[in-house]
Amino acid sequence: MKFSVSGRAAAVCAASTLSAVMLLTNGSTAGAAPAGAPSTAAAAPDISVANVKAHLAQLQSIATANGGNRAHGSTGYKASLDYVKAKLDAAGFTTTVQQFTSSGRTGYNLVADWPGGDANRVLMVGSHLDSVSAGPGINDNGSGSAAILETALAVSRAGYQPAKHLRFAWWGAEELGMVGSRSYVNGLSSANRSKISGYLNFDMIGSPNPGYFVYDDDPTIQNTFQDYFTGLGVSTEPETEGDGRSDHAPFKNAGVPVGGLFSGADYIKTTAQATKWGGTSGRAFDACYHSSCDKTTNISDTALDRNGDAIAYAVWKLSA
Ligand code: DTR
Ligand code: ZN
Ligand code: ZN
C-alpha cells in the first residue's frame, strides 16, 4: 500500500514476522551527501558530551511530560522518536519510520541513511530508544541513543563522505526482547542483509559507576574499540554477559559482524575493576537499572564522553 504525502513517499515493505510494516520516508533520495566541506578525513571529530547531555535533557523532559517513561507503546516513546527524527531530517539524513506491533501496541523503529557511499557495503550503528515503563531510561538507553544521534550529526557537520554507506537506527521495544531490531532484520531480504558489513550496538554507555566493556563478538570491531581506549590509557574488559541481551543479537544471528560498547548494568563492580576504572567497588555499575531513578542524574559524564568519542572513532575507521 503506497501513500504519497506532500513530497514524502511511504511504502509497505515485506511483512515482518510481527505484522505488516509501514515505511514513511522523508523523501530525500540517496545520492551525493548534502553540500558541505566534504571530508574523507580518517580522523573522527570529538563528540561533544555537552551536546549528548542536551539530547538526554530533552529525553528526560519528554518522559516527564508523558507519564514518566518512554516505554514501547507510550506517547513518550513516540515523542522521543519524533525528537530524534527531526534532528536527522534537518541534518540531511533520509529517515524511515518502520511500524510494528508487539504486545498489542504499535512500535516504531527509526532508520536514518546518510546519502552516499557504497550501497553494497553498509555500516550500521544502532541503539534502542525505548525505556522500561518504570522510568525515563536515561542511561538505558537514552545514553546510547543520544551518543549515536550526536555522532550522526557530526557526520553531517563534517560533510563526511565515507567509502561505505552509513545507516543509523533507533530501535523500538528492545525491553520486550529486541522486538524492533528483530523485526528490522527479519524484514531484510537476504541480499540486503548481506550488504551490511557490520552492526555497532550501544546500549547503556553512561553508567554512573562505569565499567568499560567491549563486545567480543567480531575481532576487527573489537580491536577497533580497544585501540581507541588504549590510546586513552583506559583498559577495557570483554563484554561477556550480554550475549543475546541487546539489539546486536538479531544481527549476529543473521551472520552480520557485530560489536559495541557497554558500561555496565546491575552487576557489582569488583575491587580490581574499581582500581583500574575508579568508582566504587561493591556497588552496581548502574544501581538505577530499570528503575525510576534512571534519570539525567544517573549518568557518568566521563563514561559518556569517552564512549561517545569511541563511537565516532569506530564509525570513521570502519566506514573508510
Ligand atoms: N539488556 C539491556 C541491558 C544489558 C544487560 N547486559 C547487557 C550487555 C550488553 C548490552 C546490554 C546489556 C537492557 O536492559 O536494555
Ligand atoms: Zn533495559
Ligand atoms: Zn538497554
Short mmCIF file of N, CA and C in Angstrom, two decimals, residues 137-306:
data_model
loop_
_atom_site.label_atom_id
_atom_site.label_comp_id
_atom_site.label_asym_id
_atom_site.label_seq_id
_atom_site.Cartn_x
_atom_site.Cartn_y
_atom_site.Cartn_z
N GLY A 137 14.53 6.03 31.60
CA GLY A 137 15.52 5.29 30.83
C GLY A 137 16.60 6.18 30.24
N ILE A 138 17.20 7.02 31.08
CA ILE A 138 18.22 7.94 30.54
C ILE A 138 19.54 7.22 30.25
N ASN A 139 20.00 6.37 31.19
CA ASN A 139 21.17 5.56 30.84
C ASN A 139 20.77 4.38 29.95
N ASP A 140 19.67 3.78 30.26
CA ASP A 140 19.16 2.63 29.50
C ASP A 140 17.89 2.98 28.76
N ASN A 141 17.88 3.45 27.52
CA ASN A 141 19.11 3.64 26.79
C ASN A 141 19.16 4.99 26.08
N GLY A 142 18.80 6.03 26.88
CA GLY A 142 19.00 7.37 26.31
C GLY A 142 20.46 7.59 25.97
N SER A 143 21.36 7.02 26.80
CA SER A 143 22.80 7.26 26.59
C SER A 143 23.27 6.81 25.21
N GLY A 144 22.91 5.57 24.82
CA GLY A 144 23.31 5.10 23.50
C GLY A 144 22.62 5.86 22.40
N SER A 145 21.32 6.12 22.59
CA SER A 145 20.53 6.82 21.56
C SER A 145 21.06 8.23 21.31
N ALA A 146 21.40 8.93 22.41
CA ALA A 146 21.89 10.31 22.29
C ALA A 146 23.29 10.35 21.69
N ALA A 147 24.12 9.39 22.06
CA ALA A 147 25.50 9.38 21.56
C ALA A 147 25.54 9.09 20.06
N ILE A 148 24.71 8.14 19.60
CA ILE A 148 24.74 7.89 18.14
C ILE A 148 24.04 9.00 17.37
N LEU A 149 23.06 9.66 18.00
CA LEU A 149 22.45 10.83 17.34
C LEU A 149 23.51 11.92 17.14
N GLU A 150 24.28 12.18 18.19
CA GLU A 150 25.31 13.23 18.07
C GLU A 150 26.41 12.84 17.09
N THR A 151 26.68 11.54 17.01
CA THR A 151 27.66 11.07 16.02
C THR A 151 27.12 11.28 14.60
N ALA A 152 25.84 10.96 14.40
CA ALA A 152 25.23 11.18 13.09
C ALA A 152 25.26 12.67 12.72
N LEU A 153 24.98 13.53 13.70
CA LEU A 153 25.01 14.97 13.42
C LEU A 153 26.44 15.44 13.11
N ALA A 154 27.42 14.78 13.75
CA ALA A 154 28.82 15.12 13.46
C ALA A 154 29.20 14.70 12.04
N VAL A 155 28.67 13.58 11.58
CA VAL A 155 28.88 13.16 10.19
C VAL A 155 28.37 14.23 9.24
N SER A 156 27.18 14.76 9.54
CA SER A 156 26.58 15.80 8.70
C SER A 156 27.40 17.09 8.75
N ARG A 157 27.76 17.51 9.96
CA ARG A 157 28.52 18.76 10.10
C ARG A 157 29.87 18.68 9.37
N ALA A 158 30.47 17.47 9.37
CA ALA A 158 31.77 17.29 8.72
C ALA A 158 31.63 17.13 7.21
N GLY A 159 30.38 16.90 6.75
CA GLY A 159 30.19 16.59 5.33
C GLY A 159 30.97 15.33 4.95
N TYR A 160 31.02 14.41 5.93
CA TYR A 160 31.83 13.20 5.77
C TYR A 160 31.29 12.35 4.64
N GLN A 161 32.17 11.90 3.79
CA GLN A 161 31.77 11.08 2.64
C GLN A 161 32.57 9.78 2.65
N PRO A 162 32.18 8.84 3.50
CA PRO A 162 32.93 7.60 3.63
C PRO A 162 32.75 6.69 2.43
N ALA A 163 33.64 5.73 2.27
CA ALA A 163 33.53 4.76 1.19
C ALA A 163 32.27 3.92 1.36
N LYS A 164 32.02 3.52 2.62
CA LYS A 164 30.83 2.70 2.87
C LYS A 164 29.61 3.61 3.05
N HIS A 165 28.44 2.98 2.93
CA HIS A 165 27.17 3.70 3.20
C HIS A 165 26.91 3.62 4.71
N LEU A 166 26.55 4.75 5.31
CA LEU A 166 26.27 4.79 6.75
C LEU A 166 24.78 4.76 7.03
N ARG A 167 24.38 3.89 7.94
CA ARG A 167 22.97 3.80 8.33
C ARG A 167 22.90 3.75 9.85
N PHE A 168 22.10 4.64 10.44
CA PHE A 168 21.89 4.68 11.88
C PHE A 168 20.47 4.19 12.18
N ALA A 169 20.29 3.60 13.36
CA ALA A 169 18.96 3.10 13.70
C ALA A 169 18.67 3.23 15.18
N TRP A 170 17.44 3.61 15.49
CA TRP A 170 16.94 3.68 16.85
C TRP A 170 15.79 2.70 16.95
N TRP A 171 15.98 1.69 17.84
CA TRP A 171 15.07 0.55 17.87
C TRP A 171 13.96 0.75 18.88
N GLY A 172 12.78 0.23 18.55
CA GLY A 172 11.68 0.18 19.49
C GLY A 172 11.64 -1.18 20.19
N ALA A 173 11.03 -1.21 21.37
CA ALA A 173 10.66 -2.45 22.07
C ALA A 173 11.83 -3.39 22.31
N GLU A 174 13.02 -2.82 22.57
CA GLU A 174 14.14 -3.71 22.94
C GLU A 174 13.84 -4.36 24.28
N GLU A 175 13.23 -3.61 25.16
CA GLU A 175 12.99 -4.12 26.52
C GLU A 175 11.97 -5.26 26.54
N LEU A 176 11.27 -5.44 25.44
CA LEU A 176 10.33 -6.56 25.34
C LEU A 176 11.00 -7.78 24.72
N GLY A 177 12.28 -7.66 24.38
CA GLY A 177 13.02 -8.78 23.80
C GLY A 177 13.55 -8.49 22.42
N MET A 178 14.16 -7.33 22.25
CA MET A 178 14.77 -6.92 20.99
C MET A 178 13.75 -7.01 19.83
N VAL A 179 12.51 -6.61 20.12
CA VAL A 179 11.43 -6.80 19.14
C VAL A 179 11.64 -5.93 17.89
N GLY A 180 12.00 -4.66 18.09
CA GLY A 180 12.15 -3.77 16.93
C GLY A 180 13.30 -4.18 16.03
N SER A 181 14.44 -4.48 16.62
CA SER A 181 15.61 -4.85 15.81
C SER A 181 15.38 -6.20 15.13
N ARG A 182 14.71 -7.11 15.81
CA ARG A 182 14.39 -8.40 15.18
C ARG A 182 13.44 -8.20 14.01
N SER A 183 12.48 -7.30 14.19
CA SER A 183 11.54 -7.01 13.10
C SER A 183 12.28 -6.45 11.89
N TYR A 184 13.25 -5.57 12.17
CA TYR A 184 14.04 -4.98 11.08
C TYR A 184 14.83 -6.07 10.34
N VAL A 185 15.57 -6.88 11.08
CA VAL A 185 16.41 -7.91 10.46
C VAL A 185 15.55 -8.92 9.71
N ASN A 186 14.43 -9.32 10.32
CA ASN A 186 13.53 -10.28 9.64
C ASN A 186 12.94 -9.70 8.36
N GLY A 187 12.83 -8.37 8.30
CA GLY A 187 12.25 -7.74 7.11
C GLY A 187 13.24 -7.53 5.98
N LEU A 188 14.53 -7.82 6.23
CA LEU A 188 15.55 -7.65 5.20
C LEU A 188 15.55 -8.85 4.25
N SER A 189 15.70 -8.58 2.96
CA SER A 189 15.95 -9.70 2.03
C SER A 189 17.36 -10.22 2.32
N SER A 190 17.63 -11.44 1.87
CA SER A 190 18.99 -11.96 2.13
C SER A 190 20.04 -11.11 1.41
N ALA A 191 19.64 -10.56 0.26
CA ALA A 191 20.58 -9.69 -0.48
C ALA A 191 20.90 -8.44 0.34
N ASN A 192 19.88 -7.83 0.91
CA ASN A 192 20.11 -6.60 1.70
C ASN A 192 20.84 -6.91 3.00
N ARG A 193 20.55 -8.08 3.56
CA ARG A 193 21.23 -8.46 4.79
C ARG A 193 22.73 -8.64 4.54
N SER A 194 23.06 -9.19 3.37
CA SER A 194 24.48 -9.47 3.08
C SER A 194 25.25 -8.19 2.78
N LYS A 195 24.54 -7.09 2.57
CA LYS A 195 25.22 -5.82 2.28
C LYS A 195 25.70 -5.13 3.56
N ILE A 196 25.21 -5.61 4.70
CA ILE A 196 25.58 -4.97 5.98
C ILE A 196 26.95 -5.49 6.41
N SER A 197 27.93 -4.63 6.34
CA SER A 197 29.32 -5.07 6.62
C SER A 197 29.55 -5.19 8.12
N GLY A 198 28.76 -4.49 8.91
CA GLY A 198 28.92 -4.57 10.36
C GLY A 198 27.80 -3.80 11.05
N TYR A 199 27.47 -4.25 12.28
CA TYR A 199 26.47 -3.55 13.08
C TYR A 199 27.09 -3.23 14.44
N LEU A 200 27.08 -1.95 14.79
CA LEU A 200 27.65 -1.50 16.07
C LEU A 200 26.50 -1.14 17.00
N ASN A 201 26.51 -1.75 18.23
CA ASN A 201 25.38 -1.56 19.15
C ASN A 201 25.82 -0.82 20.40
N PHE A 202 24.98 0.12 20.85
CA PHE A 202 25.32 0.91 22.04
C PHE A 202 24.09 0.97 22.94
N ASP A 203 24.19 0.21 24.02
CA ASP A 203 23.10 0.07 24.98
C ASP A 203 23.70 0.20 26.38
N MET A 204 23.42 1.31 27.04
CA MET A 204 23.97 1.66 28.36
C MET A 204 25.46 1.96 28.25
N ILE A 205 25.77 3.21 27.94
CA ILE A 205 27.18 3.62 27.80
C ILE A 205 27.54 4.79 28.70
N GLY A 206 26.64 5.09 29.66
CA GLY A 206 26.91 6.21 30.57
C GLY A 206 26.69 5.85 32.03
N SER A 207 26.84 4.59 32.37
CA SER A 207 26.52 4.13 33.74
C SER A 207 27.27 4.94 34.79
N PRO A 208 26.61 5.29 35.89
CA PRO A 208 27.20 6.21 36.87
C PRO A 208 28.41 5.67 37.60
N ASN A 209 28.52 4.36 37.71
CA ASN A 209 29.69 3.71 38.33
C ASN A 209 30.32 2.84 37.25
N PRO A 210 30.88 3.47 36.23
CA PRO A 210 31.07 2.80 34.95
C PRO A 210 32.18 1.77 34.90
N GLY A 211 31.91 0.77 34.04
CA GLY A 211 32.95 -0.13 33.56
C GLY A 211 33.14 0.18 32.08
N TYR A 212 34.22 -0.32 31.52
CA TYR A 212 34.48 -0.11 30.10
C TYR A 212 34.59 -1.47 29.43
N PHE A 213 33.44 -1.92 28.90
CA PHE A 213 33.32 -3.25 28.32
C PHE A 213 33.18 -3.14 26.81
N VAL A 214 33.93 -3.98 26.11
CA VAL A 214 33.88 -4.02 24.65
C VAL A 214 33.34 -5.38 24.22
N TYR A 215 32.32 -5.36 23.37
CA TYR A 215 31.75 -6.62 22.88
C TYR A 215 32.88 -7.43 22.23
N ASP A 216 32.86 -8.75 22.50
CA ASP A 216 33.94 -9.61 21.99
C ASP A 216 33.46 -10.52 20.87
N ASP A 217 32.51 -10.06 20.09
CA ASP A 217 31.93 -10.90 19.03
C ASP A 217 32.80 -10.91 17.78
N ASP A 218 33.01 -9.75 17.15
CA ASP A 218 33.82 -9.70 15.92
C ASP A 218 35.19 -9.10 16.24
N PRO A 219 36.28 -9.79 15.92
CA PRO A 219 37.61 -9.30 16.32
C PRO A 219 37.99 -7.96 15.73
N THR A 220 37.63 -7.73 14.46
CA THR A 220 38.01 -6.45 13.83
C THR A 220 37.35 -5.27 14.54
N ILE A 221 36.05 -5.44 14.83
CA ILE A 221 35.33 -4.36 15.51
C ILE A 221 35.83 -4.22 16.95
N GLN A 222 36.04 -5.36 17.60
CA GLN A 222 36.55 -5.34 18.98
C GLN A 222 37.89 -4.63 19.06
N ASN A 223 38.78 -4.96 18.13
CA ASN A 223 40.12 -4.34 18.13
C ASN A 223 40.06 -2.84 17.87
N THR A 224 39.09 -2.45 17.03
CA THR A 224 38.94 -1.02 16.73
C THR A 224 38.63 -0.24 18.01
N PHE A 225 37.67 -0.77 18.78
CA PHE A 225 37.32 -0.10 20.03
C PHE A 225 38.47 -0.18 21.03
N GLN A 226 39.12 -1.33 21.12
CA GLN A 226 40.22 -1.48 22.07
C GLN A 226 41.36 -0.52 21.73
N ASP A 227 41.62 -0.34 20.44
CA ASP A 227 42.68 0.61 20.04
C ASP A 227 42.37 2.02 20.53
N TYR A 228 41.09 2.37 20.45
CA TYR A 228 40.71 3.71 20.90
C TYR A 228 40.99 3.87 22.40
N PHE A 229 40.56 2.90 23.18
CA PHE A 229 40.73 3.01 24.63
C PHE A 229 42.20 2.89 25.03
N THR A 230 42.97 2.11 24.28
CA THR A 230 44.42 2.05 24.55
C THR A 230 45.03 3.42 24.37
N GLY A 231 44.58 4.12 23.33
CA GLY A 231 45.07 5.48 23.09
C GLY A 231 44.72 6.44 24.22
N LEU A 232 43.61 6.14 24.91
CA LEU A 232 43.19 6.97 26.05
C LEU A 232 43.91 6.55 27.33
N GLY A 233 44.56 5.38 27.30
CA GLY A 233 45.15 4.82 28.52
C GLY A 233 44.12 4.21 29.44
N VAL A 234 42.99 3.80 28.88
CA VAL A 234 41.92 3.17 29.65
C VAL A 234 41.85 1.69 29.27
N SER A 235 41.98 0.82 30.27
CA SER A 235 41.89 -0.61 29.92
C SER A 235 40.43 -1.02 29.81
N THR A 236 40.18 -2.03 29.02
CA THR A 236 38.80 -2.50 28.83
C THR A 236 38.71 -3.98 29.19
N GLU A 237 37.49 -4.46 29.31
CA GLU A 237 37.24 -5.89 29.50
C GLU A 237 36.26 -6.35 28.43
N PRO A 238 36.37 -7.62 28.04
CA PRO A 238 35.40 -8.13 27.06
C PRO A 238 34.01 -8.16 27.68
N GLU A 239 33.00 -7.80 26.90
CA GLU A 239 31.62 -7.81 27.36
C GLU A 239 31.10 -9.24 27.16
N THR A 240 30.92 -9.98 28.24
CA THR A 240 30.60 -11.40 28.08
C THR A 240 29.19 -11.75 28.54
N GLU A 241 28.62 -10.92 29.44
CA GLU A 241 27.32 -11.36 30.00
C GLU A 241 26.16 -10.89 29.14
N GLY A 242 26.47 -10.19 28.04
CA GLY A 242 25.36 -9.60 27.28
C GLY A 242 24.97 -10.36 26.04
N ASP A 243 25.63 -11.52 25.82
CA ASP A 243 25.27 -12.25 24.59
C ASP A 243 23.76 -12.45 24.51
N GLY A 244 23.19 -11.97 23.40
CA GLY A 244 21.75 -12.17 23.24
C GLY A 244 20.91 -11.21 24.04
N ARG A 245 21.56 -10.25 24.72
CA ARG A 245 20.78 -9.38 25.60
C ARG A 245 20.58 -7.97 25.08
N SER A 246 20.90 -7.73 23.82
CA SER A 246 20.59 -6.42 23.25
C SER A 246 20.47 -6.54 21.74
N ASP A 247 20.35 -5.40 21.06
CA ASP A 247 19.92 -5.39 19.67
C ASP A 247 20.97 -5.90 18.68
N HIS A 248 22.16 -6.19 19.17
CA HIS A 248 23.15 -6.80 18.26
C HIS A 248 22.80 -8.26 17.99
N ALA A 249 22.00 -8.87 18.90
CA ALA A 249 21.73 -10.32 18.79
C ALA A 249 21.05 -10.70 17.47
N PRO A 250 19.97 -10.03 17.04
CA PRO A 250 19.36 -10.43 15.77
C PRO A 250 20.33 -10.31 14.59
N PHE A 251 21.22 -9.30 14.63
CA PHE A 251 22.19 -9.14 13.53
C PHE A 251 23.21 -10.27 13.57
N LYS A 252 23.68 -10.59 14.78
CA LYS A 252 24.67 -11.67 14.91
C LYS A 252 24.05 -12.99 14.45
N ASN A 253 22.81 -13.22 14.85
CA ASN A 253 22.13 -14.47 14.46
C ASN A 253 21.96 -14.57 12.94
N ALA A 254 21.95 -13.39 12.27
CA ALA A 254 21.79 -13.36 10.80
C ALA A 254 23.15 -13.37 10.10
N GLY A 255 24.22 -13.49 10.87
CA GLY A 255 25.55 -13.61 10.27
C GLY A 255 26.27 -12.30 10.04
N VAL A 256 25.73 -11.20 10.60
CA VAL A 256 26.37 -9.89 10.43
C VAL A 256 27.44 -9.71 11.52
N PRO A 257 28.64 -9.26 11.16
CA PRO A 257 29.64 -8.96 12.19
C PRO A 257 29.13 -7.86 13.13
N VAL A 258 29.24 -8.09 14.44
CA VAL A 258 28.71 -7.11 15.39
C VAL A 258 29.76 -6.73 16.42
N GLY A 259 29.52 -5.59 17.02
CA GLY A 259 30.37 -5.13 18.12
C GLY A 259 29.65 -4.01 18.85
N GLY A 260 30.31 -3.50 19.88
CA GLY A 260 29.69 -2.40 20.61
C GLY A 260 30.37 -2.16 21.94
N LEU A 261 29.77 -1.27 22.70
CA LEU A 261 30.32 -0.85 24.00
C LEU A 261 29.22 -0.92 25.05
N PHE A 262 29.66 -1.09 26.31
CA PHE A 262 28.72 -1.25 27.42
C PHE A 262 29.42 -0.77 28.68
N SER A 263 28.68 -0.01 29.52
CA SER A 263 29.31 0.50 30.75
C SER A 263 28.77 -0.18 32.00
N GLY A 264 27.93 -1.21 31.83
CA GLY A 264 27.52 -2.00 32.99
C GLY A 264 26.11 -1.71 33.45
N ALA A 265 25.48 -2.73 33.98
CA ALA A 265 24.10 -2.61 34.47
C ALA A 265 24.08 -2.93 35.98
N ASP A 266 23.33 -3.95 36.36
CA ASP A 266 23.13 -4.18 37.81
C ASP A 266 24.16 -5.13 38.42
N TYR A 267 25.11 -5.55 37.64
CA TYR A 267 26.20 -6.35 38.22
C TYR A 267 27.04 -5.46 39.13
N ILE A 268 27.82 -6.09 40.03
CA ILE A 268 28.59 -5.36 41.04
C ILE A 268 30.03 -5.15 40.58
N LYS A 269 30.54 -3.93 40.72
CA LYS A 269 31.93 -3.61 40.37
C LYS A 269 32.87 -4.23 41.41
N THR A 270 33.88 -4.95 40.92
CA THR A 270 34.84 -5.59 41.84
C THR A 270 35.91 -4.59 42.30
N THR A 271 36.68 -5.03 43.28
CA THR A 271 37.79 -4.19 43.77
C THR A 271 38.81 -3.95 42.67
N ALA A 272 39.11 -5.01 41.92
CA ALA A 272 40.08 -4.88 40.82
C ALA A 272 39.59 -3.90 39.76
N GLN A 273 38.29 -3.98 39.48
CA GLN A 273 37.73 -3.06 38.48
C GLN A 273 37.74 -1.61 38.99
N ALA A 274 37.46 -1.43 40.27
CA ALA A 274 37.48 -0.07 40.82
C ALA A 274 38.91 0.48 40.83
N THR A 275 39.88 -0.40 41.01
CA THR A 275 41.28 0.04 40.99
C THR A 275 41.67 0.58 39.62
N LYS A 276 41.19 -0.11 38.54
CA LYS A 276 41.61 0.35 37.21
C LYS A 276 40.69 1.40 36.62
N TRP A 277 39.42 1.40 37.07
CA TRP A 277 38.47 2.31 36.42
C TRP A 277 38.01 3.45 37.33
N GLY A 278 38.35 3.35 38.63
CA GLY A 278 37.77 4.31 39.57
C GLY A 278 36.36 3.89 39.94
N GLY A 279 35.67 4.76 40.62
CA GLY A 279 34.32 4.42 41.04
C GLY A 279 34.34 3.63 42.33
N THR A 280 33.23 2.93 42.61
CA THR A 280 33.02 2.29 43.90
C THR A 280 32.86 0.78 43.75
N SER A 281 33.78 0.07 44.39
CA SER A 281 33.64 -1.40 44.38
C SER A 281 32.51 -1.80 45.32
N GLY A 282 31.96 -2.99 45.05
CA GLY A 282 30.88 -3.47 45.90
C GLY A 282 29.53 -2.85 45.59
N ARG A 283 29.49 -1.96 44.62
CA ARG A 283 28.22 -1.35 44.17
C ARG A 283 27.99 -1.64 42.69
N ALA A 284 26.74 -1.59 42.28
CA ALA A 284 26.40 -1.86 40.88
C ALA A 284 26.99 -0.80 39.97
N PHE A 285 27.24 -1.20 38.73
CA PHE A 285 27.68 -0.22 37.73
C PHE A 285 26.58 0.82 37.52
N ASP A 286 25.31 0.34 37.57
CA ASP A 286 24.15 1.25 37.46
C ASP A 286 23.09 0.76 38.46
N ALA A 287 23.06 1.37 39.61
CA ALA A 287 22.12 0.95 40.68
C ALA A 287 20.69 1.36 40.35
N CYS A 288 20.50 2.17 39.32
CA CYS A 288 19.15 2.58 38.91
C CYS A 288 18.67 1.81 37.68
N TYR A 289 19.35 0.71 37.39
CA TYR A 289 18.98 -0.10 36.22
C TYR A 289 17.51 -0.50 36.28
N HIS A 290 16.77 -0.13 35.23
CA HIS A 290 15.34 -0.47 35.11
C HIS A 290 14.52 0.08 36.27
N SER A 291 14.98 1.24 36.80
CA SER A 291 14.28 1.85 37.92
C SER A 291 13.87 3.28 37.60
N SER A 292 13.01 3.82 38.47
CA SER A 292 12.53 5.19 38.24
C SER A 292 13.65 6.21 38.39
N CYS A 293 14.74 5.83 39.03
CA CYS A 293 15.83 6.80 39.24
C CYS A 293 16.82 6.84 38.07
N ASP A 294 16.51 6.16 37.00
CA ASP A 294 17.38 6.22 35.80
C ASP A 294 17.10 7.53 35.06
N LYS A 295 17.53 8.62 35.71
CA LYS A 295 17.26 9.98 35.20
C LYS A 295 18.57 10.62 34.74
N THR A 296 18.52 11.89 34.40
CA THR A 296 19.73 12.58 33.90
C THR A 296 20.82 12.62 34.97
N THR A 297 20.45 12.48 36.23
CA THR A 297 21.47 12.44 37.30
C THR A 297 22.16 11.09 37.34
N ASN A 298 21.64 10.11 36.61
CA ASN A 298 22.16 8.73 36.65
C ASN A 298 23.16 8.49 35.53
N ILE A 299 24.05 9.44 35.31
CA ILE A 299 24.98 9.37 34.18
C ILE A 299 26.39 9.75 34.67
N SER A 300 27.39 9.00 34.19
CA SER A 300 28.79 9.42 34.35
C SER A 300 29.19 10.20 33.11
N ASP A 301 29.48 11.48 33.29
CA ASP A 301 29.88 12.31 32.13
C ASP A 301 31.16 11.77 31.50
N THR A 302 32.06 11.24 32.34
CA THR A 302 33.34 10.72 31.83
C THR A 302 33.09 9.51 30.92
N ALA A 303 32.24 8.59 31.38
CA ALA A 303 31.96 7.41 30.56
C ALA A 303 31.24 7.80 29.28
N LEU A 304 30.28 8.72 29.41
CA LEU A 304 29.51 9.16 28.24
C LEU A 304 30.42 9.84 27.22
N ASP A 305 31.36 10.64 27.73
CA ASP A 305 32.29 11.35 26.86
C ASP A 305 33.22 10.36 26.15
N ARG A 306 33.83 9.48 26.92
CA ARG A 306 34.78 8.52 26.35
C ARG A 306 34.09 7.60 25.33
#
